[in-house]
Short mmCIF file of C-alpha atoms and ligand atoms in Angstrom, two decimals:
data_model
loop_
_atom_site.label_atom_id
_atom_site.label_comp_id
_atom_site.label_asym_id
_atom_site.label_seq_id
_atom_site.Cartn_x
_atom_site.Cartn_y
_atom_site.Cartn_z
CA MET Y 1 -3.61 -3.24 17.75
CA MET Y 2 -4.15 -5.66 14.90
CA CYS Y 3 -2.58 -5.15 11.48
CA VAL Y 4 -3.27 -7.53 8.62
CA SER Y 5 -1.70 -7.38 5.19
CA LEU Y 6 -3.74 -7.82 2.01
CA ARG Y 7 -1.65 -7.88 -1.18
CA GLY Y 8 0.77 -5.47 0.53
CA PHE Y 9 -1.89 -3.07 1.82
CA LYS Y 10 -1.53 -2.78 5.60
CA ILE Y 11 -4.95 -2.85 7.23
CA TYR Y 12 -5.17 -1.54 10.79
CA LYS Y 13 -8.53 -2.84 12.00
CA GLU Y 14 -10.29 -0.62 14.54
CA PHE Y 15 -7.36 1.79 14.63
CA LEU Y 16 -9.66 4.67 15.61
CA SER Y 17 -11.78 4.48 18.76
CA LEU Y 18 -15.44 5.42 18.54
CA ASP Y 19 -14.60 8.68 20.34
CA VAL Y 20 -11.99 9.58 17.73
CA GLN Y 21 -14.36 8.61 14.90
CA ARG Y 22 -16.99 10.94 16.33
CA THR Y 23 -14.44 13.74 16.69
CA LEU Y 24 -13.40 13.30 13.05
CA VAL Y 25 -17.01 13.58 11.89
CA GLN Y 26 -17.30 16.83 13.85
CA VAL Y 27 -14.08 18.37 12.51
CA LEU Y 28 -15.11 17.44 8.97
CA ARG Y 29 -18.32 19.48 9.15
CA PRO Y 30 -16.66 22.88 8.60
CA VAL Y 31 -14.48 21.35 5.86
CA LEU Y 32 -17.62 20.29 3.97
CA LYS Y 33 -19.18 23.67 4.59
CA SER Y 34 -16.33 25.56 2.94
CA ALA Y 35 -15.65 22.89 0.29
CA PRO Y 36 -18.98 21.28 -0.64
CA LEU Y 37 -19.11 17.79 -2.11
CA PHE Y 38 -19.33 17.54 -5.90
CA SER Y 39 -19.77 14.67 -8.37
CA PRO Y 40 -16.63 14.35 -10.50
CA GLU Y 41 -17.10 13.73 -14.21
CA MET Y 42 -14.78 11.17 -15.69
CA PRO Y 43 -12.76 11.54 -18.90
CA ASN Y 44 -14.79 8.64 -20.38
CA GLY Y 45 -17.97 10.68 -20.07
CA GLY Y 46 -19.50 9.10 -16.97
CA THR Y 47 -20.10 10.69 -13.60
CA MET Y 48 -18.67 9.08 -10.47
CA SER Y 49 -21.23 7.69 -8.02
CA VAL Y 50 -18.97 8.76 -5.16
CA ARG Y 51 -19.19 12.45 -4.23
CA MET Y 52 -15.91 14.17 -3.38
CA THR Y 53 -14.11 17.16 -2.01
CA SER Y 54 -10.65 17.82 -0.55
CA ALA Y 55 -8.73 19.62 2.17
CA GLY Y 56 -5.10 20.72 1.96
CA GLN Y 57 -3.02 22.75 -0.50
CA LEU Y 58 -4.24 20.56 -3.35
CA GLY Y 59 -7.43 18.69 -4.13
CA TRP Y 60 -8.18 15.92 -6.58
CA PHE Y 61 -10.43 16.83 -9.47
CA SER Y 62 -11.77 15.16 -12.59
CA ASP Y 63 -13.67 16.45 -15.60
CA PRO Y 64 -13.94 15.40 -19.25
CA SER Y 65 -10.44 16.75 -19.93
CA GLY Y 66 -8.82 14.46 -17.35
CA HIS Y 67 -8.04 14.00 -13.68
CA ARG Y 68 -5.45 15.96 -11.75
CA TYR Y 69 -4.80 17.93 -8.56
CA ILE Y 70 -5.93 21.55 -8.51
CA ASP Y 71 -5.27 24.31 -5.95
CA ARG Y 72 -8.88 25.46 -5.56
CA HIS Y 73 -12.31 23.97 -5.10
CA PRO Y 74 -14.19 24.00 -8.45
CA GLU Y 75 -16.37 26.84 -7.05
CA GLY Y 76 -13.21 28.98 -6.74
CA ARG Y 77 -12.30 29.08 -3.06
CA GLU Y 78 -9.06 27.69 -1.67
CA TRP Y 79 -9.35 24.22 -0.17
CA PRO Y 80 -9.73 24.30 3.65
CA GLN Y 81 -6.86 23.10 5.82
CA ILE Y 82 -6.53 19.45 6.76
CA PRO Y 83 -7.73 19.16 10.38
CA GLU Y 84 -4.97 18.34 12.90
CA GLU Y 85 -6.90 15.30 14.16
CA ILE Y 86 -6.57 13.80 10.68
CA LEU Y 87 -2.90 14.75 10.30
CA ASP Y 88 -2.28 12.91 13.60
CA ILE Y 89 -3.22 9.63 11.93
CA TRP Y 90 -0.62 10.27 9.20
CA ARG Y 91 1.97 11.05 11.90
CA LYS Y 92 1.27 7.72 13.57
CA LEU Y 93 1.24 5.48 10.50
CA ALA Y 94 2.93 6.98 7.44
CA ALA Y 95 6.53 6.86 8.77
CA VAL Y 96 7.85 9.39 6.25
CA ASP Y 97 9.48 12.83 6.45
CA ARG Y 98 6.73 14.81 4.74
CA MET Y 99 3.16 15.75 5.60
CA PRO Y 100 0.30 15.15 3.18
CA GLU Y 101 -0.73 17.94 0.81
CA CYS Y 102 -4.16 16.49 0.12
CA CYS Y 103 -6.87 14.89 2.17
CA LEU Y 104 -9.31 13.56 -0.41
CA PHE Y 105 -12.80 13.15 1.01
CA ASN Y 106 -14.98 10.50 -0.67
CA TYR Y 107 -18.62 10.08 0.28
CA TYR Y 108 -20.39 6.84 -0.68
CA GLY Y 109 -24.15 7.13 -0.47
CA GLU Y 110 -26.47 4.19 -1.03
CA GLY Y 111 -25.39 2.29 -4.15
CA ALA Y 112 -22.13 4.21 -4.66
CA ARG Y 113 -18.99 2.34 -5.68
CA MET Y 114 -15.53 3.00 -7.04
CA GLY Y 115 -14.09 1.03 -9.94
CA LEU Y 116 -10.70 -0.65 -9.89
CA HIS Y 117 -7.96 1.96 -10.38
CA GLN Y 118 -4.40 2.92 -9.43
CA ASP Y 119 -3.55 6.12 -7.51
CA LYS Y 120 -0.94 7.63 -9.78
CA ASP Y 121 -1.69 11.34 -10.10
CA GLU Y 122 0.97 11.99 -7.43
CA MET Y 123 4.59 12.69 -8.35
CA ASP Y 124 6.50 10.48 -5.91
CA PHE Y 125 5.25 6.96 -5.23
CA SER Y 126 7.72 6.43 -2.39
CA TYR Y 127 5.16 8.16 -0.15
CA PRO Y 128 2.24 6.01 0.98
CA VAL Y 129 -1.45 6.82 0.70
CA VAL Y 130 -3.16 6.53 4.09
CA SER Y 131 -6.86 5.70 3.89
CA ILE Y 132 -9.37 6.18 6.73
CA SER Y 133 -12.85 4.62 6.76
CA LEU Y 134 -15.81 6.11 8.67
CA GLY Y 135 -19.45 5.09 8.70
CA ASP Y 136 -20.88 2.19 6.71
CA ASP Y 137 -18.87 -0.91 5.80
CA GLY Y 138 -17.24 -0.92 2.37
CA LEU Y 139 -15.94 -3.88 0.37
CA LEU Y 140 -12.38 -3.04 -0.71
CA ARG Y 141 -10.94 -5.01 -3.61
CA VAL Y 142 -7.14 -5.12 -3.97
CA GLY Y 143 -5.16 -6.48 -6.90
CA GLY Y 144 -1.63 -6.18 -8.16
CA THR Y 145 0.13 -3.60 -10.30
CA THR Y 146 -1.53 -4.74 -13.52
CA ARG Y 147 -5.26 -4.82 -14.17
CA ARG Y 148 -5.06 -8.56 -14.95
CA ASP Y 149 -3.66 -9.60 -11.56
CA LYS Y 150 -5.97 -11.59 -9.34
CA THR Y 151 -7.77 -9.59 -6.67
CA GLU Y 152 -8.79 -10.20 -3.07
CA SER Y 153 -11.45 -8.38 -1.10
CA VAL Y 154 -11.94 -7.32 2.49
CA TRP Y 155 -14.74 -5.49 4.30
CA LEU Y 156 -13.54 -2.22 5.84
CA SER Y 157 -15.45 -0.88 8.83
CA SER Y 158 -15.65 2.45 10.58
CA GLY Y 159 -12.35 3.21 12.30
CA ASP Y 160 -10.20 1.01 10.07
CA VAL Y 161 -7.10 2.61 8.51
CA VAL Y 162 -5.25 1.25 5.48
CA VAL Y 163 -1.67 2.14 4.50
CA MET Y 164 -1.12 1.73 0.78
CA GLY Y 165 2.63 1.89 0.43
CA GLY Y 166 5.83 0.14 -0.54
CA ASP Y 167 5.41 -2.38 -3.35
CA ALA Y 168 1.63 -2.01 -3.07
CA ARG Y 169 1.62 1.76 -3.62
CA LEU Y 170 0.57 1.26 -7.24
CA ALA Y 171 -1.72 -1.72 -6.64
CA TYR Y 172 -5.12 -1.61 -8.31
CA HIS Y 173 -7.95 -1.13 -5.83
CA GLY Y 174 -11.61 -0.22 -5.74
CA VAL Y 175 -14.77 -0.41 -3.64
CA ASP Y 176 -17.40 -2.79 -5.03
CA ARG Y 177 -20.20 -1.84 -2.70
CA ILE Y 178 -21.10 -0.55 0.71
CA ARG Y 179 -23.52 -1.94 3.27
CA PHE Y 180 -25.79 1.07 3.51
CA LYS Y 181 -26.80 1.91 7.09
CA SER Y 182 -24.59 -0.79 8.61
CA SER Y 183 -23.07 1.86 10.92
CA ARG Y 184 -24.72 4.45 13.12
CA LEU Y 185 -21.80 6.91 13.02
CA LEU Y 186 -23.34 9.07 10.29
CA PRO Y 187 -26.96 9.97 11.03
CA LYS Y 188 -27.97 9.75 7.34
CA GLY Y 189 -25.87 6.66 6.65
CA GLY Y 190 -23.21 6.25 3.99
CA ARG Y 191 -19.47 5.79 4.04
CA ILE Y 192 -16.72 8.40 4.27
CA ASN Y 193 -13.26 7.50 3.02
CA LEU Y 194 -10.43 9.94 3.60
CA THR Y 195 -7.13 9.48 1.79
CA LEU Y 196 -4.04 11.42 2.79
CA ARG Y 197 -1.55 12.00 -0.02
CA VAL Y 198 1.80 13.65 -0.67
CA VAL Y 199 1.20 15.06 -4.15
CA THR Y 200 4.24 17.05 -5.37
C1 SIN C 301 -9.89 5.56 -3.16
O1 SIN C 301 -9.31 4.67 -3.78
O2 SIN C 301 -9.66 6.76 -3.37
C2 SIN C 301 -10.92 5.22 -2.12
C3 SIN C 301 -10.75 3.90 -1.47
C4 SIN C 301 -11.81 3.66 -0.45
O3 SIN C 301 -12.89 4.27 -0.53
O4 SIN C 301 -11.61 2.85 0.49
MN1 MN C 302 -7.57 5.14 -4.92
#
């Protein structure tokens, strides 16, 4: 298995076989059914182009009053459990003594992107964030721990897994664009990114 490092992010290319990718898409269906995707509103007034939901004890949420983890879907139900098949990827790559409390589900439709940001709503940055890509290719941009640091980009494809940990845990990152319909994994196209996080 090939692992390349980009500004401290560990990128495991083709970590998931096509069979496993297909299984993940299947196990995510009931998650989406009980926790439908929503479009988070940002504190600056905009609406994210990426649609989101979560599984686990906690889910990430944003509205005009700020972004944070909450213990229920905005419609009121508890978040569904993180499927075992997804936890298995954390077990293989995270190399820490705790399991994730959140699996954030991001869906990028045609034209969706995610601006450069740090993941810092979690309480302990010694735990990595493990990021799984499914479906269309996405152009990941990675910088340093300040917004001014130079950035480098890499295309992530379906089945790639990225471990954002160590000195790079607080590195700025974002997704500039996707190549819509570059993959046939999702019948309607688009990109799914799952991030596993220890929150508390
Ligand atoms: C994120 O930063 O939450 C998502 C990264 C990605 O979509 O690859
Ligand atoms: Mn992030």
